[in-house]
Short mmCIF file of C-alpha atoms in Angstrom, two decimals:
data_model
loop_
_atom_site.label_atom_id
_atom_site.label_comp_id
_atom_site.label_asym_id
_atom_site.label_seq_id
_atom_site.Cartn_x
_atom_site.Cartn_y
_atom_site.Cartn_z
CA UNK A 1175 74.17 150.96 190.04
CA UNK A 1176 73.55 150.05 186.19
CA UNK A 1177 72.77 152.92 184.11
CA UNK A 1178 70.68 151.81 181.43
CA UNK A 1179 69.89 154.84 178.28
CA UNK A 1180 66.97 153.90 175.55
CA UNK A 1181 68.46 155.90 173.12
CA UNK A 1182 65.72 157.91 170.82
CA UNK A 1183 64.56 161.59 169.78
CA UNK A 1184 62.34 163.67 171.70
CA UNK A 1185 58.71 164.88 170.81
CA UNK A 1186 55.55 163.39 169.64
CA UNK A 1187 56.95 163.72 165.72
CA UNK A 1188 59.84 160.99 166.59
CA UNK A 1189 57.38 158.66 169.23
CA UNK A 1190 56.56 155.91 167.03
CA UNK A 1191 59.65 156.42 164.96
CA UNK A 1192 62.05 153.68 164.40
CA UNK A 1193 64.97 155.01 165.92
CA UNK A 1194 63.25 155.83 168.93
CA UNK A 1195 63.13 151.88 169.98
CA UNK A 1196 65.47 152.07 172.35
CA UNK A 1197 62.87 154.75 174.23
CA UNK A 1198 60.23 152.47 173.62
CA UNK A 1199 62.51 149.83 175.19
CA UNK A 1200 63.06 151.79 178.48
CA UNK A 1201 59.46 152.78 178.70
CA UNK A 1202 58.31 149.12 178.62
CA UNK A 1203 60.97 148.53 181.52
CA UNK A 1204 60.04 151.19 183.73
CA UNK A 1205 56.14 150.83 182.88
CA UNK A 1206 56.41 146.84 183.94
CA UNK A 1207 58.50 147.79 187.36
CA UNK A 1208 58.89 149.94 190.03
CA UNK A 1209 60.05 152.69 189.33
CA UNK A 1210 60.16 156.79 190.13
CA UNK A 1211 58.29 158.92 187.74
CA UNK A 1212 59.84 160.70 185.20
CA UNK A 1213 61.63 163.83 186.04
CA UNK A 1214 64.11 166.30 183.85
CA UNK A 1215 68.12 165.60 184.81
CA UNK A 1216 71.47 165.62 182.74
CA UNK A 1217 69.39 167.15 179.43
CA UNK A 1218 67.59 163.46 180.52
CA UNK A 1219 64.16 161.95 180.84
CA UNK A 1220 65.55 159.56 184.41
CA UNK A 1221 63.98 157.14 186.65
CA UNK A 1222 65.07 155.08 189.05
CA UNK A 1223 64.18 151.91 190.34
CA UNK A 1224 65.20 148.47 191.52
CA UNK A 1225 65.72 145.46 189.39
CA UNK A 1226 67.44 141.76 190.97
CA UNK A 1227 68.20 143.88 194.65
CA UNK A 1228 70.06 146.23 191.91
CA UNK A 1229 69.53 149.87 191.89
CA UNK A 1230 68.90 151.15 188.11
CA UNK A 1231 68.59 154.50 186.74
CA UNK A 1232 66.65 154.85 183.06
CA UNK A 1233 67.81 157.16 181.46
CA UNK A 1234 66.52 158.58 178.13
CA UNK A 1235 68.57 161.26 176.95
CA UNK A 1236 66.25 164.92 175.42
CA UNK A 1237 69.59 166.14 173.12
CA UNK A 1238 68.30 164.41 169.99
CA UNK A 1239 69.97 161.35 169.07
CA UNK A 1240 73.36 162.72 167.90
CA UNK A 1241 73.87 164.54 171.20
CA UNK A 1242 72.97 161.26 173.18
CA UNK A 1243 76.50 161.39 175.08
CA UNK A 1244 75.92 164.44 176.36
CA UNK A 1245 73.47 163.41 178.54
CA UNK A 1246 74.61 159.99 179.22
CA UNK A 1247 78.14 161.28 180.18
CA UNK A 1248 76.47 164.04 182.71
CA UNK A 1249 74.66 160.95 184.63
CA UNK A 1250 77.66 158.46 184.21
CA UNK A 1251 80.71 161.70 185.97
CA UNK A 1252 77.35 162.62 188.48
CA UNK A 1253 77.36 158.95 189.75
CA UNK A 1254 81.20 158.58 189.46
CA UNK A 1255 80.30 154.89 186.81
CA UNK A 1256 82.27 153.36 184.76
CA UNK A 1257 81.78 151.95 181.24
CA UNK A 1258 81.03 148.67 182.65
CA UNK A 1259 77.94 150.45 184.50
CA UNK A 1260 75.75 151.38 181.61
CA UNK A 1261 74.16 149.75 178.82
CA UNK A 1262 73.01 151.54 175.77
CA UNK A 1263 69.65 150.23 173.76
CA UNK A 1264 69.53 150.89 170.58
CA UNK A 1265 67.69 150.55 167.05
CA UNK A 1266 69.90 148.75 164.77
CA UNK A 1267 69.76 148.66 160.65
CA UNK A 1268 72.01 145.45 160.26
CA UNK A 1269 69.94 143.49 162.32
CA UNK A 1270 66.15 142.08 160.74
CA UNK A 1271 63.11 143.33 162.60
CA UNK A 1272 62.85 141.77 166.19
CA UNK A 1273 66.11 140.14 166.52
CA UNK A 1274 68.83 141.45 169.58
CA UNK A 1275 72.45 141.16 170.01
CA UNK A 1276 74.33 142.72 172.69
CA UNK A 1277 77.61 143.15 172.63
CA UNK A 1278 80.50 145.12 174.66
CA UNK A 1279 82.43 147.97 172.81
CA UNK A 1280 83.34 147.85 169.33
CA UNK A 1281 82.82 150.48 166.57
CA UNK A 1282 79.62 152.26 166.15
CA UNK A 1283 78.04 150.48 163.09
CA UNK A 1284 77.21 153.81 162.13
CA UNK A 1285 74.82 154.73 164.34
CA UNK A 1286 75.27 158.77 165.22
CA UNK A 1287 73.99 157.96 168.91
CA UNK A 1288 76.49 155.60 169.76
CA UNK A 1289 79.10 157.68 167.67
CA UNK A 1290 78.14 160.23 170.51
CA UNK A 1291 78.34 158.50 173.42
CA UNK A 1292 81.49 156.73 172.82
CA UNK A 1293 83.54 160.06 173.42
CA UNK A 1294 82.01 161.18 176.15
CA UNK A 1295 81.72 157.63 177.70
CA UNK A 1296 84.49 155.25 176.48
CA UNK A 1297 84.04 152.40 173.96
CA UNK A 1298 83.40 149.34 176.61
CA UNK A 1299 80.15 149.53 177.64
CA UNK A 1300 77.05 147.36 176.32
CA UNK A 1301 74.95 147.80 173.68
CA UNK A 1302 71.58 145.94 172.88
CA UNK A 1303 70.94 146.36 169.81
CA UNK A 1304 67.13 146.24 168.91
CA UNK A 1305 67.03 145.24 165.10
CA UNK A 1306 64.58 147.48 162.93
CA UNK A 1307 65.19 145.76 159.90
CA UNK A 1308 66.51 147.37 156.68
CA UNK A 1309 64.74 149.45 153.55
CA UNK A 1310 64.58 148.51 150.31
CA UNK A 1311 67.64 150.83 148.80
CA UNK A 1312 70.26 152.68 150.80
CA UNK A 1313 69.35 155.76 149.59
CA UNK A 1314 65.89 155.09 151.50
CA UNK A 1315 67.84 154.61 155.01
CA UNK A 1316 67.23 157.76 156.39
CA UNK A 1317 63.74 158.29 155.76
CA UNK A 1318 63.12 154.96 156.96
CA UNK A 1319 65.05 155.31 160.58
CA UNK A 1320 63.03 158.48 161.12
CA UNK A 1321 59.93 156.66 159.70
CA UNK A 1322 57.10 155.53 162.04
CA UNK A 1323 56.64 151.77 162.48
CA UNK A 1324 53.75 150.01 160.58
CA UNK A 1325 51.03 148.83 161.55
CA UNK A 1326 51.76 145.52 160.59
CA UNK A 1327 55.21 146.08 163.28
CA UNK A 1328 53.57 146.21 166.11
CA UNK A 1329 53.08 142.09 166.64
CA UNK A 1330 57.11 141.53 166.49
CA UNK A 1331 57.59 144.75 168.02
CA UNK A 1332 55.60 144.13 171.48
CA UNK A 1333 56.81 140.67 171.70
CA UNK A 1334 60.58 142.07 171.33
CA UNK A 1335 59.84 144.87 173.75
CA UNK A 1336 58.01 142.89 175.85
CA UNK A 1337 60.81 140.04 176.06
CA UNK A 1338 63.33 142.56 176.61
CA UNK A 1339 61.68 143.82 179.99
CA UNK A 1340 60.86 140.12 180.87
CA UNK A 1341 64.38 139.43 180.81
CA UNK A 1342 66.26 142.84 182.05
CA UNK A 1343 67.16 140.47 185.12
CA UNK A 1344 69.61 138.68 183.08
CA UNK A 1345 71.42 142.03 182.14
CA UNK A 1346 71.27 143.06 185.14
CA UNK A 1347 73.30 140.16 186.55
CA UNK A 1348 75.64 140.31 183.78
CA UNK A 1349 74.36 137.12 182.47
CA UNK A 1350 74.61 138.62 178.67
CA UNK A 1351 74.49 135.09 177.26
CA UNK A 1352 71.26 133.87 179.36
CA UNK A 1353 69.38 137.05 178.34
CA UNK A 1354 70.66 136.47 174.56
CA UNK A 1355 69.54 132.60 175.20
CA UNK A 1356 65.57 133.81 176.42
CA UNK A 1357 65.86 136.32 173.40
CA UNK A 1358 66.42 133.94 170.79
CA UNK A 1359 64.14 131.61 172.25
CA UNK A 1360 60.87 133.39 172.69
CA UNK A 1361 61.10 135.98 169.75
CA UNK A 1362 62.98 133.47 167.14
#
């Protein structure tokens, strides 16, 4: 089973928010698949479904972002996973609007979601980071994370979300470098 968390805030205040991509992610995936409905588990929005013959639970976590490995940890100990089960979406400040990475472990960048989960979860899972781009000043950083997504956002950010569910598969099969490859090449 791969557990994969869209990490975000809950309530209609945060939807459109920038550091709620990695919900918007998840919602795209389980939207564009089959997959259960919605229902309440581990302080967790969770779905499950089938991706590649692999089962995969969604899992977007309702503790606020700085709680996120709360909830992640509850699902992860309930389904006896490892780190090398789950991968964590994310938004991510150091990267320019609509470009990915993923990587395995590492430090947290900063980012008080991943901050969380690592104790609760270990360091060596992955993370795709979804880049939102960065403000003008960093004084204007956390206003802007919190900050809904333009108007003028939404082409780049349906073709990323959109390119991300097309190519889940690859993650999936732990093909990080042919999902980075379809990335690159369809949102460069």
């Amino acid at each position: 089973m791969l557990l994969v968390a869209g990490l975000g805030n809950p309530g209609s205040c945060y939807e459109n928010s920038r550091h709620n991509i990695g919900f918007m992610a998840v919602d795209v995936i389980h939207d564009r698949n089959r997959f259960s409905t919605w229902s309440r588990k581990f302080q967790a929005l969770i779905a499950d479904g089938v991706i590649n013959d692999e089962k995969i639970l969604l899992i977007k976590p309702q503790t606020y972002m700085n709680l996120s490995g709360q909830a992640v940890g509850q699902a992860m100990r309930f389904y006896k996973l490892s780190p090398n089960n789950l991968v964590v979406i994310h938004d991510d400040l150091n990267l320019p609007q609509g470009k990915t990475r993923i990587k395995k472990g590492g430090g947290s960048g900063g980012h008080n979601g991943i901050k969380s989960i690592d104790p609760h979860c270990g360091a060596d899972y992955r993370r795709l980071r979804l880049g939102i781009g960065y403000p003008s000043h960093k004084d204007l950083v956390q206003n802007y994370v919190i900050g809904n997504f333009s108007k003028s956002d939404e082409i780049w950010l349906e073709l990323l979300l959109a390119t991300v569910n097309d190519n889940i598969g690859f993650l999936v099969k732990g093909d990080d470098n042919g999902f980075m490859k379809r990335m690159t090449s369809k949102t460069a």
